[in-house]
mmCIF file of C-alpha atoms in Angstrom:
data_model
loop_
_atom_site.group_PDB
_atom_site.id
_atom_site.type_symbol
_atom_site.label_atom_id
_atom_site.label_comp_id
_atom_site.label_asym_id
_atom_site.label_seq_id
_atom_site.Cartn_x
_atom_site.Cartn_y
_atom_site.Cartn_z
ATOM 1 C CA UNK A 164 0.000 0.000 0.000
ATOM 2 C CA UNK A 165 0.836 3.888 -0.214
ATOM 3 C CA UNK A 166 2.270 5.713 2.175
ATOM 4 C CA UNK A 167 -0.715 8.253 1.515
ATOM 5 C CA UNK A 168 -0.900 10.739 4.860
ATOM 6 C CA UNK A 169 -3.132 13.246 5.041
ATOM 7 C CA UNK A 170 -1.711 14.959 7.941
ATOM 8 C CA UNK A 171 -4.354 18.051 8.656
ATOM 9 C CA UNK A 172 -8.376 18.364 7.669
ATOM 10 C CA UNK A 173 -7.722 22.197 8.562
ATOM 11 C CA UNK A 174 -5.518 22.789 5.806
ATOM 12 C CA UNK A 175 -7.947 20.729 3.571
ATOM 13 C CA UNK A 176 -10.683 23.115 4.650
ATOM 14 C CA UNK A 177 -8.239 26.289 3.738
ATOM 15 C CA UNK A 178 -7.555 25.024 0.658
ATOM 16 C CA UNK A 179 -11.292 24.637 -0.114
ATOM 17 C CA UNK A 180 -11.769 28.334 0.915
ATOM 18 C CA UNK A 181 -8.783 29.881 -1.280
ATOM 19 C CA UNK A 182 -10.341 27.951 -3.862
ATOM 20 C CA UNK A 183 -13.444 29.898 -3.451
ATOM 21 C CA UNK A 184 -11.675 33.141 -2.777
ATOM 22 C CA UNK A 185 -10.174 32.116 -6.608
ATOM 23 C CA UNK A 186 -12.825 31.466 -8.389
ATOM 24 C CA UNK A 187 -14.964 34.736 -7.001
ATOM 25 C CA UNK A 188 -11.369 36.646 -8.126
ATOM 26 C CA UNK A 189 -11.376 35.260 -11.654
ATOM 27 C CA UNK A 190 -15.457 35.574 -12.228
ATOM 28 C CA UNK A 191 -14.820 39.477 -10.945
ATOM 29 C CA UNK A 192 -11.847 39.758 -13.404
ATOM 30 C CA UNK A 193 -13.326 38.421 -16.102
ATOM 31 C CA UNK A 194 -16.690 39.823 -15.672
ATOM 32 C CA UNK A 195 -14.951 43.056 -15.398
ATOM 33 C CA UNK A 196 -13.144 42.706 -18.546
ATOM 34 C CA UNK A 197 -16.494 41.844 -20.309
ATOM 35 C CA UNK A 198 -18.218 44.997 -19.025
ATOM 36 C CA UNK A 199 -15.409 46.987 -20.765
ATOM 37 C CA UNK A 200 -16.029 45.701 -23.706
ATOM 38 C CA UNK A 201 -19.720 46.071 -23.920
ATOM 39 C CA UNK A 202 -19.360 49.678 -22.762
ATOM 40 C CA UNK A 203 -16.404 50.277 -26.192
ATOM 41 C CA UNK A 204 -18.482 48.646 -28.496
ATOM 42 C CA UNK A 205 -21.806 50.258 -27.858
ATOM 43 C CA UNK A 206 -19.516 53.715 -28.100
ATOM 44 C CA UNK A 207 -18.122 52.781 -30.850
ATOM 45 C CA UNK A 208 -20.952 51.160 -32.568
ATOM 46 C CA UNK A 209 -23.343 53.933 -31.383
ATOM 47 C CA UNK A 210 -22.133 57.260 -30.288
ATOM 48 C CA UNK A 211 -19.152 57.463 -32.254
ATOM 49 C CA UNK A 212 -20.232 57.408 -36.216
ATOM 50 C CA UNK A 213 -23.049 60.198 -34.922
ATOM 51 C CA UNK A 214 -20.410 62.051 -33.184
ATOM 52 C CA UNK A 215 -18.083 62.225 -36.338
ATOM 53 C CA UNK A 216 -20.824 62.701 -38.446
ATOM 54 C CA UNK A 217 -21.868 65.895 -36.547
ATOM 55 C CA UNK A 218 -18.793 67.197 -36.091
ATOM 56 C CA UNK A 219 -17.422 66.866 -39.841
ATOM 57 C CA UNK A 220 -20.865 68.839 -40.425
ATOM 58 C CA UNK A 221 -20.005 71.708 -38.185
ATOM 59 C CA UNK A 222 -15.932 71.629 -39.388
ATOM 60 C CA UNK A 223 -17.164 72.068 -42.707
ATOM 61 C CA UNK A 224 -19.021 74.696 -41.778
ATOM 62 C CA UNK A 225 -16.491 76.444 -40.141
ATOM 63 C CA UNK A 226 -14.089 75.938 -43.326
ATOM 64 C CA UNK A 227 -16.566 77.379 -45.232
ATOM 65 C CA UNK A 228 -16.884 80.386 -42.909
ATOM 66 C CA UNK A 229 -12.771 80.661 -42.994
ATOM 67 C CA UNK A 230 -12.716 80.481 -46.960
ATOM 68 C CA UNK A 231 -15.839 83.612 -46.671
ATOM 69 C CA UNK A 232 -14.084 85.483 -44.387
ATOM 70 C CA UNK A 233 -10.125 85.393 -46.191
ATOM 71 C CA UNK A 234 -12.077 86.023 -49.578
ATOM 72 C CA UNK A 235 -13.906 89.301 -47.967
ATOM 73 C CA UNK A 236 -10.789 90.361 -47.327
ATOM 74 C CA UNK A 237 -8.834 89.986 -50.199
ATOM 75 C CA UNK A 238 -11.739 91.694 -51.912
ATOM 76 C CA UNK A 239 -11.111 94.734 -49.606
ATOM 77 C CA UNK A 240 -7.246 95.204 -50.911
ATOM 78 C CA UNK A 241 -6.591 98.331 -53.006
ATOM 79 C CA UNK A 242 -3.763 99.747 -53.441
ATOM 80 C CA UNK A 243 -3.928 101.922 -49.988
ATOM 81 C CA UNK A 244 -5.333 99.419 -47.764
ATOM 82 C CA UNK A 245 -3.272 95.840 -47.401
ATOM 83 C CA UNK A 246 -5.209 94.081 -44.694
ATOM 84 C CA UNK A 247 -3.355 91.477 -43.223
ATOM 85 C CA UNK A 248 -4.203 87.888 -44.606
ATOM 86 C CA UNK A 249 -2.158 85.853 -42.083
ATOM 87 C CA UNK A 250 -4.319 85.185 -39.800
ATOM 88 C CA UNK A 251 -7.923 84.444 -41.348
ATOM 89 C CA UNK A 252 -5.301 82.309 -43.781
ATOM 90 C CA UNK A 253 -4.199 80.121 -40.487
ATOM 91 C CA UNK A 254 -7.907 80.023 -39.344
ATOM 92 C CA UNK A 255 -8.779 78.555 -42.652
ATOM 93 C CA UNK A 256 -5.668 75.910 -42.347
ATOM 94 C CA UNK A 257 -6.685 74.815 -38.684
ATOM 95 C CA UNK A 258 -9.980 74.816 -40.066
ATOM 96 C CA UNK A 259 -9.106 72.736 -43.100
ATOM 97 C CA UNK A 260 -7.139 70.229 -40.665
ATOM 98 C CA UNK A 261 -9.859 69.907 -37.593
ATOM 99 C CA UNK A 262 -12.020 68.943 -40.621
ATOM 100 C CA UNK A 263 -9.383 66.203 -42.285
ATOM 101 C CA UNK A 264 -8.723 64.757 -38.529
ATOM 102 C CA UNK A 265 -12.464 64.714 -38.597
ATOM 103 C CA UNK A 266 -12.922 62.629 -41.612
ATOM 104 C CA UNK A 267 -9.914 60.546 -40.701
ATOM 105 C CA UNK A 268 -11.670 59.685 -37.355
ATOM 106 C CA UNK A 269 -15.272 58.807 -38.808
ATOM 107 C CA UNK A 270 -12.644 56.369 -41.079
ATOM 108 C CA UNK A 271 -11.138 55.005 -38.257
ATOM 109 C CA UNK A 272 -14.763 54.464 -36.324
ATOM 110 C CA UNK A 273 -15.347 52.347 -39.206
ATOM 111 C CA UNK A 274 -12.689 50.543 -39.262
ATOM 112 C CA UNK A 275 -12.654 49.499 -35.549
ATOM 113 C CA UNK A 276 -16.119 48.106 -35.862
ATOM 114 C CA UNK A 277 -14.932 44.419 -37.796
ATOM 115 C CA UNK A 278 -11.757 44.720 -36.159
ATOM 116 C CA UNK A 279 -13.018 45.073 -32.863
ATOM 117 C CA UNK A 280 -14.814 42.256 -33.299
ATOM 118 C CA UNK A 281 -12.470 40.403 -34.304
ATOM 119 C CA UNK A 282 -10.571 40.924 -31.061
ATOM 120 C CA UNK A 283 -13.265 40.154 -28.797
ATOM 121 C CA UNK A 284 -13.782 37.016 -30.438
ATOM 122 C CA UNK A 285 -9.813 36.505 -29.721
ATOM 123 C CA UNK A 286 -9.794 37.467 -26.093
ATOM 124 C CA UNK A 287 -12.986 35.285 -25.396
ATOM 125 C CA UNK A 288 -10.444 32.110 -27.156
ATOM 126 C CA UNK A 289 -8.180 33.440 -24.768
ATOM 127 C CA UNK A 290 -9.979 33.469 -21.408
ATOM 128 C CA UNK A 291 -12.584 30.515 -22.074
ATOM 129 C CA UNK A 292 -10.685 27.507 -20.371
ATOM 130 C CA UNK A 293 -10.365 29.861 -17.360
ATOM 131 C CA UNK A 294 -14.366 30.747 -17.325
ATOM 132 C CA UNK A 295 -14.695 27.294 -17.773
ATOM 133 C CA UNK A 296 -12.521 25.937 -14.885
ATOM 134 C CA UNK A 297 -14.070 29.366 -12.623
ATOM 135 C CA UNK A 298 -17.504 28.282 -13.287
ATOM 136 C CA UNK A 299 -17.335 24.517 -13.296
ATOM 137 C CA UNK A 300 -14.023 23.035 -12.085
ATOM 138 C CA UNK A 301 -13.285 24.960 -9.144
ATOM 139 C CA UNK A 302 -16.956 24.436 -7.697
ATOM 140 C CA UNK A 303 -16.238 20.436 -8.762
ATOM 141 C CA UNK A 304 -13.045 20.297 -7.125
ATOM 142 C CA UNK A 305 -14.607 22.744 -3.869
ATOM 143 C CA UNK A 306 -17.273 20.280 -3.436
ATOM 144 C CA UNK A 307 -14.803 17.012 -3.822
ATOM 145 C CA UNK A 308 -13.057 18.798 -1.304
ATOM 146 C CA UNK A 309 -15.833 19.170 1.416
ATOM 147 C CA UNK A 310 -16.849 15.355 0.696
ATOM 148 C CA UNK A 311 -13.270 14.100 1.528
ATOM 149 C CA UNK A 312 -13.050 16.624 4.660
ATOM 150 C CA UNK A 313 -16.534 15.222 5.413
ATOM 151 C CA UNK A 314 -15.703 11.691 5.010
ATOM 152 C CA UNK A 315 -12.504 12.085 7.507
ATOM 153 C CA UNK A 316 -14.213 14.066 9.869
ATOM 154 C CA UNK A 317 -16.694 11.106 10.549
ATOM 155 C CA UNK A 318 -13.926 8.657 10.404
ATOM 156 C CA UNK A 319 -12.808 11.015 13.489
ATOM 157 C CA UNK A 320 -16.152 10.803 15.157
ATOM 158 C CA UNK A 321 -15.604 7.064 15.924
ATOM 159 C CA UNK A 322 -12.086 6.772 15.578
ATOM 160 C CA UNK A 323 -10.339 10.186 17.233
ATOM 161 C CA UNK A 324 -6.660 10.811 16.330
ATOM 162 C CA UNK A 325 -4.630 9.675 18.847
ATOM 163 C CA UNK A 326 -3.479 12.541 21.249
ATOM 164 C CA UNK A 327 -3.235 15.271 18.268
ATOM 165 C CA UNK A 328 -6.021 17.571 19.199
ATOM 166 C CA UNK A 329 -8.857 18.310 17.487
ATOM 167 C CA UNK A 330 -8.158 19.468 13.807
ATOM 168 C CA UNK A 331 -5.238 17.677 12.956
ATOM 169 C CA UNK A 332 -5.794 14.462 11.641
ATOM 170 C CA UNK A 333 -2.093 12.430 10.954
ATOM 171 C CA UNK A 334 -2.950 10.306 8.061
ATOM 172 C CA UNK A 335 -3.611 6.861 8.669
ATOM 173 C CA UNK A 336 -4.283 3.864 6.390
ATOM 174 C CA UNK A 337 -8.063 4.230 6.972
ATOM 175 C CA UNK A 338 -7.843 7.545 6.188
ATOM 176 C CA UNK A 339 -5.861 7.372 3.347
ATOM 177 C CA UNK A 340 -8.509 4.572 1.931
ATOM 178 C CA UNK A 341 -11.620 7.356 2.607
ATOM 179 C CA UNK A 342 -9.970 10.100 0.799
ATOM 180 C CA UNK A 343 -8.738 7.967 -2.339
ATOM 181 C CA UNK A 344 -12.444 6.447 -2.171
ATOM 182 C CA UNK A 345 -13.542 9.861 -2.578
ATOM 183 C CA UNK A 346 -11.759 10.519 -5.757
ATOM 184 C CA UNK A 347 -12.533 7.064 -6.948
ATOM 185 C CA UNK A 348 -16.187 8.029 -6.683
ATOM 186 C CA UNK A 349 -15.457 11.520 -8.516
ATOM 187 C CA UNK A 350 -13.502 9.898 -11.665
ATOM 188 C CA UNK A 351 -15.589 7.088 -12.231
ATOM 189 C CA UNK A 352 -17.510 7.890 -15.244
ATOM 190 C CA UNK A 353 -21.734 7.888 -14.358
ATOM 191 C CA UNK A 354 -23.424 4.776 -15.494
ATOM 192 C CA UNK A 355 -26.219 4.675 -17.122
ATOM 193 C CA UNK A 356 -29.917 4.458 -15.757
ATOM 194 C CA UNK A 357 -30.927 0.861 -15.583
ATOM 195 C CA UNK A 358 -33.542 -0.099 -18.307
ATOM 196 C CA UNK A 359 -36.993 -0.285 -16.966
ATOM 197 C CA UNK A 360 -38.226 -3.956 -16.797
ATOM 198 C CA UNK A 361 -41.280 -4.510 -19.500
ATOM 199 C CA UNK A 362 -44.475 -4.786 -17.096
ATOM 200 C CA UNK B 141 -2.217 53.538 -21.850
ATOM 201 C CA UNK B 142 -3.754 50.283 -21.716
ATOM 202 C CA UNK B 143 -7.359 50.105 -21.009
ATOM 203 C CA UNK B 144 -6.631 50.056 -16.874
ATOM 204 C CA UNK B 145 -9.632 48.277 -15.802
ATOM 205 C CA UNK B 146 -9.015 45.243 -17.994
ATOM 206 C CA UNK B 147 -5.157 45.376 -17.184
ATOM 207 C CA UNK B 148 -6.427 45.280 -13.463
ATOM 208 C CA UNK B 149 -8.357 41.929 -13.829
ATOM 209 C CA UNK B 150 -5.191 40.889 -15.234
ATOM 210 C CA UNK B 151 -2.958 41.427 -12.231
ATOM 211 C CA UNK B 152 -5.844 40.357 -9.993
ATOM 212 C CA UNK B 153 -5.735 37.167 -12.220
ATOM 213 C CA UNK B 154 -2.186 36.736 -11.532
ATOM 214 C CA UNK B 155 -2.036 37.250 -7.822
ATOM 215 C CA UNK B 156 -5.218 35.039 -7.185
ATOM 216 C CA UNK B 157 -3.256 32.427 -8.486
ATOM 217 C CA UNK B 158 -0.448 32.714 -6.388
ATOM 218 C CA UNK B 159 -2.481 32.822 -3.349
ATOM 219 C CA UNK B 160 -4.272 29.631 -4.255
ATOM 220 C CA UNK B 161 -0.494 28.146 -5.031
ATOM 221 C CA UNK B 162 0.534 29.401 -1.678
ATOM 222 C CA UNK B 163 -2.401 27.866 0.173
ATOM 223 C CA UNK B 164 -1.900 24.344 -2.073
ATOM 224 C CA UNK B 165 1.736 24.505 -0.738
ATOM 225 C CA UNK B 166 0.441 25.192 3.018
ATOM 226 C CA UNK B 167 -1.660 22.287 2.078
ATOM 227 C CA UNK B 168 1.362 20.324 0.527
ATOM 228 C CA UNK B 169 3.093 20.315 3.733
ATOM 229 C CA UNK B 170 0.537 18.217 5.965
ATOM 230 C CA UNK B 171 -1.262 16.248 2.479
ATOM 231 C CA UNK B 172 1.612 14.544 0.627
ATOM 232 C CA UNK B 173 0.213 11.316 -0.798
ATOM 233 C CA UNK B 174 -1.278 9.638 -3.857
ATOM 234 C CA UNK B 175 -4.271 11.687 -2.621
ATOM 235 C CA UNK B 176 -2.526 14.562 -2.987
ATOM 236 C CA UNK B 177 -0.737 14.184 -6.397
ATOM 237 C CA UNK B 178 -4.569 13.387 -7.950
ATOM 238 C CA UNK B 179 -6.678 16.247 -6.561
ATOM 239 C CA UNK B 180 -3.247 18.242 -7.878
ATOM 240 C CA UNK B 181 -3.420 17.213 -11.279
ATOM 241 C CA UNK B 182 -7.616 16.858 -11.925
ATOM 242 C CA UNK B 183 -8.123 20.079 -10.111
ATOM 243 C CA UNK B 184 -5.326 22.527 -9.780
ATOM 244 C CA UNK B 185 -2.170 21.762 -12.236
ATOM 245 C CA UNK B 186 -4.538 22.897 -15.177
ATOM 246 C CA UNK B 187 -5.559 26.319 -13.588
ATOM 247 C CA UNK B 188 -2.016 27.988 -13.780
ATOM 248 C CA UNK B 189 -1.783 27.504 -17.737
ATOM 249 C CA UNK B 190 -5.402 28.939 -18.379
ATOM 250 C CA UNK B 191 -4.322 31.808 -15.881
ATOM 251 C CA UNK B 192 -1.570 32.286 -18.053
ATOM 252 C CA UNK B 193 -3.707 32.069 -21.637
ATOM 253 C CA UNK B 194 -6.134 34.791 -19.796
ATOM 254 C CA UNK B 195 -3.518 37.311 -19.033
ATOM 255 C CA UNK B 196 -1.843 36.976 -21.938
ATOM 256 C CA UNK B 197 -5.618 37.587 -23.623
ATOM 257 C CA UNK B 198 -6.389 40.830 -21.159
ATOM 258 C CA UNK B 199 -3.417 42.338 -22.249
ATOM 259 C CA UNK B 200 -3.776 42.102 -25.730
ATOM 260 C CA UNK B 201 -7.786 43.307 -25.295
ATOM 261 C CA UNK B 202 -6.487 45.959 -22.619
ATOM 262 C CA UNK B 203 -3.869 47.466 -25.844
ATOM 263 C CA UNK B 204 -6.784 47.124 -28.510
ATOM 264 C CA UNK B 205 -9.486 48.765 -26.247
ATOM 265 C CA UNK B 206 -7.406 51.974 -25.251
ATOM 266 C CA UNK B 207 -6.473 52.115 -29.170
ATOM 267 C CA UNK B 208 -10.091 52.397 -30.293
ATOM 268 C CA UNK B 209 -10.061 55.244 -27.856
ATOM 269 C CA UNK B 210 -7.192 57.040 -28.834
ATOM 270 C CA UNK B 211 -8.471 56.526 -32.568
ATOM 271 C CA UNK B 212 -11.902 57.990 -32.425
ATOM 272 C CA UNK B 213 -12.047 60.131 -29.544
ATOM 273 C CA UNK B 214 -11.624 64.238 -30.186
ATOM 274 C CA UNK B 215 -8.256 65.427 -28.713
ATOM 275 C CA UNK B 216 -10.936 67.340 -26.568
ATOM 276 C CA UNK B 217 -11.729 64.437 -25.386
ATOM 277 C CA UNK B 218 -8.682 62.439 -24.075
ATOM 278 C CA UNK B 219 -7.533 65.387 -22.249
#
């Protein structure tokens, strides 16, 4: 036989508590992660083409005014009067380039829409074998856990360690046997429900 | 700047596992058996590698998320 010793129940029962601590941290993290990208693609998706839109409507607009207002006053030169064209002339440029970023953006909004998709559908490959083992394996191997503590902690009720204390259970063979039982029970594949007999 | 609430998760990710590998040592110490060496690899051996996968995932959705941003917000808007 084994020399299989499981030496305290306590540190069985910690174990089974980190292991909830865990899988609350990674459900948190995850679930976290998954609000963030709801919130980006509903602002991309939704707020940002009308955003862009809007605002290559109002840069326009204010190119427009620029081009009016330099034209006005090249139309006031004469030969006595030079007003100065600098500066409408740099309104117009920052004008002109607010409005090219604009366009630019509303280009990029649509490009992030497939390609953010496409990434989410990459980070959810990424993270699935950890929602999978939060969700089903840690609760599977929590609840193996409390059967094996259980199990030992009635062997103790008829059979009390000898002059340990309460808590601290030095393996024995008998003990060893309960806990392997335990994950005998846990691999062994279900069987099938018996046929019902024909009346 | 990566998207900070994603990269978060991430490092909670990573020190959540190293608690539960500091407990499963704690454990180690008074459950070293056959016993042991099962529960290990059904139940816990497997989580450190999708750990891993996940982090390496939040990063990369952490970078892309805080690049849509940067792309198509208004420099008003960052600031």
């Amino acid at each position: 036989m084994s020399q299989a010793e499981v030496h305290s129940i306590d540190a069985l029962r910690d174990l089974r508590a980190a292991l909830a601590v865990y899988g609350e941290d990674v459900l948190a993290a995850l679930g976290a992660a998954d609000a963030e990208i709801r919130r980006t693609v509903q602002w991309l998706q939704q707020d940002r083409p009308y955003f862009w839109q809007e605002q290559i409507k109002r840069r326009r607009e204010r190119v427009a005014t620029a081009k009016a207002d330099l034209f006005r006053l090249r139309l006031q030169k004469t030969p006595e009067h030079h007003p100065s064209l600098a500066e409408p002339k740099e309104r117009l440029r920052l004008a002109e380039a607010a409005l090219q970023d604009a366009e630019r953006r509303l280009m990029l909004t649509r490009k992030w829409q497939p390609a953010l998709q496409q990434a989410v559908i990459e980070y959810h490959g990424a993270v699935q074998r950890l929602k999978d083992a939060a969700s089903a394996d840690v609760p599977r191997a929590m609840a193996l856990l409390t059967r094996i503590v259980e199990a030992l902690e009635a062997y103790l009720q008829v059979q009390p360690p000898d002059g340990r204390g309460s808590g601290i259970a030095r393996a024995t063979p008998e003990m060893e046997s309960i806990a392997r039982d335990v994950l005998d029970r846990e691999a062994a594949p279900a069987s099938p429900p018996a046929p019902e007999e024909a009346p | 700047m990566a998207n900070a609430k994603v990269l978060a998760g991430a490092t909670r990710l990573k020190q959540t596992i190293r608690i539960l590998n500091d407990h499963w040592l704690l454990a180690e110490e008074s459950w070293s058996d056959v016993v042991r060496r099962r529960f290990e690899d059904a139940h816990l051996a497997p989580l450190s590698p999708a750990v891993d996968a996940a982090v390496v995932g939040m990063q990369k959705l952490a970078e892309v998320l805080d690049q849509v941003r940067r792309d198509c917000s208004d420099r008003s808007e960052l600031s």
